[in-house]
Amino acid sequence: MNIKFEISKVDQSKLSDEFLEFGPLACMECDFEGAIPNEYFRVTPDINSEEDYNELKKSVKEQLGYDSFNETNWDDDFFISVCRCPNCGSEEIFQDF
């Protein structure tokens, strides 16, 4: 089964401060601790299985050019966030509250 996901960018100003509290803090490759831009996307339909998750990973790579992402459910919606270190380009970013 080949599921197609709709991945829609979400303006950060439309998200609550509580939602945005979890974010990038430092690059695990080069130890950069400055501002790391984070982008948010609403994903539909929801992920319900490992097969869905693997298909979403392929979609994120094809549509957004990222190999990794963070995920969360918020107000009955499924979101992902992606970021890269502006210093070295790594996607290995430590994120926390």
CSV table of C-alpha atoms in Angstrom, one decimal:
chain,number,residue,atom,x,y,z
A,1,MET,CA,0.0,0.0,0.0
A,2,ASN,CA,1.4,3.4,-1.0
A,3,ILE,CA,0.1,6.2,1.1
A,4,LYS,CA,0.5,9.8,0.0
A,5,PHE,CA,0.9,12.3,2.8
A,6,GLU,CA,0.0,16.0,2.6
A,7,ILE,CA,2.7,18.0,4.3
A,8,SER,CA,1.7,21.6,4.8
A,9,LYS,CA,4.0,24.3,6.2
A,10,VAL,CA,2.6,26.0,9.3
A,11,ASP,CA,3.6,29.6,10.2
A,12,GLN,CA,5.1,29.6,13.6
A,13,SER,CA,3.0,32.6,14.6
A,14,LYS,CA,-0.1,30.3,14.3
A,15,LEU,CA,1.3,27.9,16.9
A,16,SER,CA,1.0,28.4,20.6
A,17,ASP,CA,4.0,29.3,22.8
A,18,GLU,CA,3.5,26.0,24.7
A,19,PHE,CA,3.8,24.1,21.4
A,20,LEU,CA,7.0,26.0,20.5
A,21,GLU,CA,8.7,25.4,23.8
A,22,PHE,CA,10.2,22.2,22.5
A,23,GLY,CA,12.9,23.2,20.0
A,24,PRO,CA,16.5,23.0,18.8
A,25,LEU,CA,19.2,23.9,21.3
A,26,ALA,CA,22.5,22.7,19.9
A,27,CYS,CA,24.2,20.8,17.1
A,28,MET,CA,25.5,17.4,18.1
A,29,GLU,CA,28.1,17.5,15.3
A,30,CYS,CA,29.8,20.9,15.8
A,31,ASP,CA,28.4,22.0,19.2
A,32,PHE,CA,26.8,25.2,17.7
A,33,GLU,CA,24.5,26.7,20.2
A,34,GLY,CA,23.2,29.8,18.4
A,35,ALA,CA,19.8,30.2,16.7
A,36,ILE,CA,18.8,27.1,14.8
A,37,PRO,CA,15.9,27.7,12.4
A,38,ASN,CA,13.1,25.2,12.9
A,39,GLU,CA,10.2,24.7,10.4
A,40,TYR,CA,6.8,23.1,11.3
A,41,PHE,CA,4.5,21.1,9.1
A,42,ARG,CA,1.0,19.6,9.5
A,43,VAL,CA,0.8,16.1,8.2
A,44,THR,CA,-2.3,14.4,7.0
A,45,PRO,CA,-3.4,11.6,7.3
A,46,ASP,CA,-2.1,10.6,10.8
A,47,ILE,CA,0.6,8.0,11.1
A,48,ASN,CA,-1.0,4.7,12.3
A,49,SER,CA,1.7,2.0,11.6
A,50,GLU,CA,5.4,1.5,11.0
A,51,GLU,CA,4.6,1.3,7.3
A,52,ASP,CA,3.0,4.7,7.5
A,53,TYR,CA,6.0,6.1,9.3
A,54,ASN,CA,8.4,4.7,6.7
A,55,GLU,CA,6.3,6.2,3.9
A,56,LEU,CA,6.3,9.5,5.7
A,57,LYS,CA,10.1,9.4,6.0
A,58,LYS,CA,10.3,8.9,2.2
A,59,SER,CA,7.8,11.8,1.7
A,60,VAL,CA,9.8,14.1,3.9
A,61,LYS,CA,13.0,13.3,2.1
A,62,GLU,CA,11.4,13.8,-1.4
A,63,GLN,CA,9.3,16.9,-0.5
A,64,LEU,CA,11.4,18.7,2.0
A,65,GLY,CA,15.0,17.3,1.5
A,66,TYR,CA,15.4,16.2,5.2
A,67,ASP,CA,16.5,12.8,6.4
A,68,SER,CA,15.2,13.3,9.9
A,69,PHE,CA,12.3,15.0,11.7
A,70,ASN,CA,10.6,15.3,15.0
A,71,GLU,CA,7.0,14.6,15.5
A,72,THR,CA,4.2,15.5,17.8
A,73,ASN,CA,0.4,15.4,18.1
A,74,TRP,CA,-1.2,18.7,19.1
A,75,ASP,CA,-4.9,19.6,19.3
A,76,ASP,CA,-5.9,16.4,17.3
A,77,ASP,CA,-3.4,17.3,14.5
A,78,PHE,CA,-0.1,15.5,13.6
A,79,PHE,CA,2.9,17.8,13.2
A,80,ILE,CA,6.6,17.3,12.2
A,81,SER,CA,9.4,19.8,12.6
A,82,VAL,CA,12.7,19.9,10.7
A,83,CYS,CA,15.9,21.7,11.2
A,84,ARG,CA,19.6,21.9,10.2
A,85,CYS,CA,22.6,23.5,11.8
A,86,PRO,CA,23.3,26.8,10.1
A,87,ASN,CA,27.0,26.3,10.9
A,88,CYS,CA,27.7,22.8,9.6
A,89,GLY,CA,24.4,21.6,7.9
A,90,SER,CA,23.9,18.6,10.2
A,91,GLU,CA,20.4,17.4,11.0
A,92,GLU,CA,21.8,15.9,14.3
A,93,ILE,CA,20.3,18.6,16.5
A,94,PHE,CA,19.6,18.3,20.3
A,95,GLN,CA,16.1,19.4,21.0
A,96,ASP,CA,14.5,20.0,24.4
A,97,PHE,CA,12.1,22.2,26.3
